[in-house]
Structures are given as structure tokens and as C-alpha cells.
Amino acid sequence: MKIGIDKIGFYAPHLFLDMNKLAVARDVDPAKYTIGIGQEKMAIAPITQDAVSLAANAALNILDDKDKEDIDFVIFGTESGIDHSKSAGVYIHDLLGLNPKARTIEVKQACYGATAGIQMAKGHIALHPKSKVLVLGADIARYGLNSGGEATQGAGAVAMVISADPRILALEDKSAYLTADIMDFWRPVYSDTAMVDGKLSNEKYISFFESVWEDYKVQSGFGLEDFTAICFHLPYTKMGQKALRAIYEQGTEEDKERLVANLEASKTYNKQVGNIYTGSLYLSLLSLLEQQEELQDGARIGLFSYGSGAVGEFFTGVLQPGYRKYLNTYDHEELLASRTELSVDAYETVFEDTLPADGSTVELEIESDPAKIALSGISGHMRHYVHKDKK
Ligand code: COA
């Protein structure tokens, strides 16, 4: 039985910052951000968007009534959770009106969370072939104003329906994974910005990739010639280039050209959104599928997932016949094209406009946020969300 991605969608908040302007404000050569790091725009979440609402908006765009009935497992990968106890997925379950006969959980392992969700979903479908699983990856990447990681922030969510007989990507069974206790990136529970050793994280990312790639080759007998494309977790788009460079000499000149060209297509959306942590690999996959028109049915795509701390995994999928019909390319291009640009001053104001952490009541103005689902306030220590179409 084939199991894999039947539907995939994403959502990014309606505000963005031009990286050239951030560079000028930080007295940095703009080419460092746009070429050296590889980012053009950074998505910025207004106070009315958190990981829950971002994921709900991403899922809203792909689910039909049948999916809502069939989904019996919701797995939410995030490292921007809103509660130490209650799963962010339970809010989504209600906001989307899913069948109550479902399991719902939140999964955390830095940017690896959504991959853990996909692998769990695969096992669930193998046991229950009629089920569908909703896997979400949503995050707001915050390093801090003027920090070393500032140029690699972002916000957004990816939603995927995992099922039997998937219409987009069938996941193959071989998979190579690795865990090691490393302090390259973490966020203590008292901090709303991440701690990071940027150079160490780059180094570990590449060594994890090399290690799982070698393990995968031994397991599968495959080499670069068997891959049409390899998608990477992209904390910033240059990272994918660095990782691919570590292995592309193993193939022919033709393999190298193909993989480099497809990597370019897989960076298009990420360049305009920034880091969305758990969703980044899947945003990159979506970018490849929607922005590389020459990709053929039957193409094998490699996927490298890396969650600092650290867990890495390399696994693969095969594009299904007619997969292109099930993409929403126009909607995704529109979503990115219709965003509002913020000045650097306005970005700093939005960045510092955070929710109270002392339990006080707040009512938020949601009309200026075009998202269908938004955070409308907090009272009695509870977050309240509004689904504007259901008001
Ligand atoms: N034109 C073109 N490229 C330039 C440049 C210029 N004027 N100035 C610098 N660069 C290049 C550098 O050569 C470097 O390229 P390389 O990485 O291929 O060597 C790149 O821009 C970044 O420069 P660097 O000096 O290393 O930047 P930094 O000290 O600001 O750190 C990160 C960059 C990504 C490490 C930092 O933003 C960070 O910590 N981000 C968060 C952590 C993260 O995303 N980790 C990834 C793994 S999960």
C-alpha cells in the first residue's frame, strides 16, 4: 500500500520586511543577507497570529468536508507552542470542525517536529488504511532585534493530509535517522527568543546530513543518479546549498546540474518567507513542486529534515501520476504577492508588541489582519481565536 502526502498547503502572515532594508538599517552589506544568507523577504507575524492560528489558516485552505470527517489523528509539530500542557492541535481540531473521534497531539523536537509527525502518520495509516492524518508544522522564528540570527527569522505554517493512495507524494519505506545531544539551538521555557550557536548549528546540520545520507545509501543501494531533487530543511536558503555541496561530487556533472537547478526552485518560497522552523522543509518541497514546471510524475525526491539539539532524518518520496492537478500554485503565489511591506521601524514595533505574560486580559484588534482565523484576545489565562467565516 502506498502512503504519503495527499494534500499540502501553506500560510504566511500578511506582513513582510525587505531584507535589503533590514541590511541598511543594521549597517550590513545587503548582499550578505540576499546572497550570503539567501533571503529576500521575511514574513512577520502580527500579534493576532500565533502558531495555532497560522496552522489553522494553512489547513483551512486544503481541507474539504470529507477530509474533516476522515481525519482521525492530528499531529502538530511546533517549537512555538502556546501552552506547556494542552496541545496546540486541540485548538485546531475545534477551529476546523474536525470529527471528534480523533487523536490529537503536539510534537516537539525543534525543526524536526513535522517530520516526526509524518513518520507517525505513516505508521497509523499502515494500521488503519481508511484513516487520514492531518500533520501541521507551524512556527514563528524569533531571535531578537539586532541579534546574530535576526536575518534568519520568519513565520508561517504548512499543513499536510497524509493518507493511503496519496495523490501527490508516496513516501518510500527506507529512512535513515540520527540523534545526538548538542547545544546548537534551544529556547528555554522562560525565553520568547531562541538561543543559538549559529556556526555550530551550520556545522552539525551538514555533518548530520552527510551521516544520514551515507546510511541511506547503504540501506537503499541508491546514489545521486536516483534522485530528481533533494529538498532540505531551510533555516535560510543558503543552508541547502552548503549541504548539497557536501555530497554533489559523488555524482556526474549531469546529476550535479539537475540537483542544483531543482534546489533553486525549492528555495523560491523560503526566500520570501524566512525560517518557519518545523514547516521549512515542507515549504521547500511545496516550492519545488509548484515552481519547477519540468518535474515529472514518478520523480524521486529526497528529503532532509534537521531539528537542532539534534535529530536528523533522510527519507524519500515518489511523485504520483497527475500530482500537479492537486497543487494550489496560484493561491500560494497570490498569498505571497498580496502581502504588505513594513518599514524597519514598523517591523521593530510589531516585533516588540508581544502578548502579556502575567495573565492579564487583552482584547486584540483583528480586523486589520486579513487571515480568516486570528487570535482575538486572552482572558482568564485562555487564548481566544476567531474564525471570521463562522462569526
Ligand atoms: N556578499 C555576499 N556574501 C556575504 C557578504 C557579502 N557582502 N558578507 C558575508 N557574506 C556571506 C559569508 O561569506 C557567509 O557565507 P558562507 O556561510 O557560505 O561562508 C554568509 O554570508 C553568512 O555570513 P556570516 O559572517 O557567517 O554571518 P553571521 O555571522 O551573521 O551568521 C548565521 C549567519 C546563519 C549563522 C546566523 O544568521 C544565525 O545564527 N542564524 C540562526 C541559526 C541558523 O539558522 N542555523 C542553521 C542551522 S539549523
Coordinates of N, CA and C and ligand atoms in Angstrom, one line a residue, residues 28-38 111 143 147-153 184-185 195-206 233-236 238-239 241-242 245 275 277 306-308, ligand 1:
V28 N 24.8 46.7 7.3 CA 25.4 45.4 6.8 C 25.3 45.6 5.2
D29 N 26.2 45.0 4.5 CA 26.1 45.0 3.0 C 24.8 44.1 2.7
P30 N 23.9 44.7 1.9 CA 22.7 43.9 1.6 C 23.0 42.5 1.0
A31 N 24.1 42.4 0.2 CA 24.4 41.2 -0.4 C 24.7 40.1 0.6
K32 N 25.1 40.4 1.8 CA 25.3 39.4 2.8 C 23.9 38.7 3.1
Y33 N 22.9 39.5 3.2 CA 21.5 38.8 3.5 C 21.0 38.1 2.3
T34 N 21.0 38.8 1.1 CA 20.4 38.3 -0.1 C 21.2 37.2 -0.8
I35 N 22.5 37.3 -0.7 CA 23.3 36.2 -1.4 C 24.0 35.3 -0.3
G36 N 24.7 36.0 0.7 CA 25.4 35.2 1.7 C 24.5 34.3 2.5
I37 N 23.3 34.8 2.8 CA 22.3 34.0 3.6 C 21.2 33.5 2.7
G38 N 20.9 34.3 1.7 CA 20.0 33.8 0.7 C 18.5 34.2 1.0
C111 N 13.2 21.8 14.7 CA 12.6 21.9 13.3 C 12.3 20.5 12.8
Y143 N 14.6 35.5 16.9 CA 16.0 35.5 17.5 C 16.2 36.8 18.3
S147 N 20.1 40.8 16.7 CA 20.8 39.6 17.1 C 21.5 39.0 15.9
G148 N 22.4 38.0 16.1 CA 23.1 37.3 15.0 C 22.1 36.6 14.1
G149 N 21.0 36.1 14.7 CA 20.0 35.3 13.9 C 18.9 36.1 13.3
E150 N 19.0 37.5 13.5 CA 17.8 38.3 13.1 C 17.4 38.1 11.6
A151 N 18.5 38.0 10.7 CA 18.2 37.9 9.3 C 17.6 36.5 8.9
T152 N 17.6 35.6 9.9 CA 17.0 34.3 9.6 C 15.7 34.0 10.3
Q153 N 15.0 35.1 10.6 CA 13.7 34.9 11.3 C 12.6 34.7 10.2
D184 N 23.2 23.4 19.9 CA 23.4 24.4 18.8 C 22.3 25.4 18.7
F185 N 21.1 25.0 19.2 CA 19.9 25.9 19.2 C 19.0 25.4 20.2
M195 N 18.0 30.8 21.7 CA 19.5 30.8 21.9 C 20.1 30.0 20.8
V196 N 21.2 30.5 20.2 CA 21.7 29.8 19.1 C 23.2 30.0 19.0
D197 N 23.9 28.9 18.7 CA 25.3 29.0 18.3 C 25.3 28.7 16.8
G198 N 25.2 29.8 16.0 CA 25.0 29.7 14.6 C 26.0 28.9 13.8
K199 N 27.3 29.1 14.2 CA 28.3 28.4 13.4 C 28.2 26.9 13.7
L200 N 28.0 26.6 15.0 CA 27.9 25.1 15.4 C 26.7 24.5 14.7
S201 N 25.6 25.3 14.7 CA 24.4 24.7 14.0 C 24.6 24.4 12.6
N202 N 25.3 25.3 11.9 CA 25.6 25.0 10.5 C 26.5 23.8 10.3
E203 N 27.5 23.7 11.2 CA 28.4 22.5 11.1 C 27.7 21.2 11.4
K204 N 26.8 21.2 12.5 CA 26.1 20.0 12.8 C 25.1 19.6 11.8
Y205 N 24.5 20.6 11.2 CA 23.5 20.3 10.2 C 24.1 19.5 9.1
I206 N 25.3 20.0 8.6 CA 26.0 19.4 7.5 C 26.5 18.0 7.9
H233 N 15.7 21.0 4.9 CA 15.3 21.9 5.9 C 16.0 23.2 5.6
L234 N 15.3 24.3 5.4 CA 16.0 25.6 5.1 C 15.8 26.7 6.2
P235 N 16.7 26.7 7.1 CA 16.6 27.8 8.1 C 16.9 29.1 7.4
Y236 N 17.7 29.1 6.4 CA 17.9 30.2 5.4 C 18.3 29.5 4.2
K238 N 20.6 29.6 1.9 CA 22.0 29.2 1.6 C 22.4 27.9 2.2
M239 N 21.7 27.5 3.3 CA 22.0 26.3 4.1 C 21.8 25.1 3.1
Q241 N 22.2 24.9 0.0 CA 23.4 24.9 -1.0 C 24.6 24.3 -0.3
K242 N 24.8 24.7 0.9 CA 26.0 24.2 1.7 C 25.9 22.7 1.8
R245 N 26.3 20.8 -1.5 CA 27.7 20.9 -2.0 C 28.6 19.8 -1.3
N275 N 12.6 31.6 7.9 CA 12.6 30.4 8.6 C 11.2 30.2 9.2
Y277 N 10.9 27.2 10.8 CA 11.3 26.0 11.7 C 10.7 24.7 11.2
Y306 N 16.2 18.4 9.7 CA 17.1 18.6 10.8 C 16.5 19.4 11.9
G307 N 16.5 18.9 13.1 CA 16.0 19.7 14.2 C 17.1 19.8 15.2
S308 N 17.6 21.1 15.4 CA 18.7 21.3 16.3 C 18.5 20.6 17.6
Ligands
COA1 N1 28.2 39.4 0.0 C1 28.0 38.1 -0.2 N2 28.1 37.2 0.8 C2 28.5 37.7 2.0 C3 28.8 39.0 2.3 C4 28.6 39.9 1.2 N3 28.9 41.2 1.3 N4 29.1 39.1 3.6 C5 29.1 37.9 4.1 N5 28.7 37.0 3.2 C6 28.5 35.6 3.4 C7 29.5 34.9 4.2 O1 30.7 34.6 3.4 C8 28.8 33.7 4.7 O2 28.7 32.7 3.7 P1 29.1 31.2 4.0 O3 28.2 30.8 5.1 O4 28.9 30.5 2.7 O5 30.6 31.2 4.4 C9 27.4 34.2 4.9 O6 27.3 35.4 4.1 C10 27.0 34.5 6.3 O7 28.0 35.3 6.8 P2 28.5 35.1 8.4 O8 29.5 36.0 8.6 O9 28.7 33.6 8.6 O10 27.1 35.5 9.1 P3 26.7 35.6 10.6 O11 27.9 35.5 11.5 O12 25.8 36.8 10.6 O13 25.9 34.2 10.8 C11 24.1 32.7 10.6 C12 24.9 33.7 9.9 C13 23.2 32.0 9.6 C14 24.9 31.6 11.3 C15 23.2 33.4 11.7 O14 22.3 34.2 11.0 C16 22.5 32.5 12.6 O15 23.0 32.2 13.7 N6 21.2 32.1 12.3 C17 20.4 31.3 13.1 C18 20.8 29.8 13.1 C19 20.6 29.0 11.9 O16 19.8 29.4 11.1 N7 21.2 27.9 11.9 C20 21.1 27.0 10.8 C21 21.1 25.5 11.1 S1 19.6 25.0 11.8

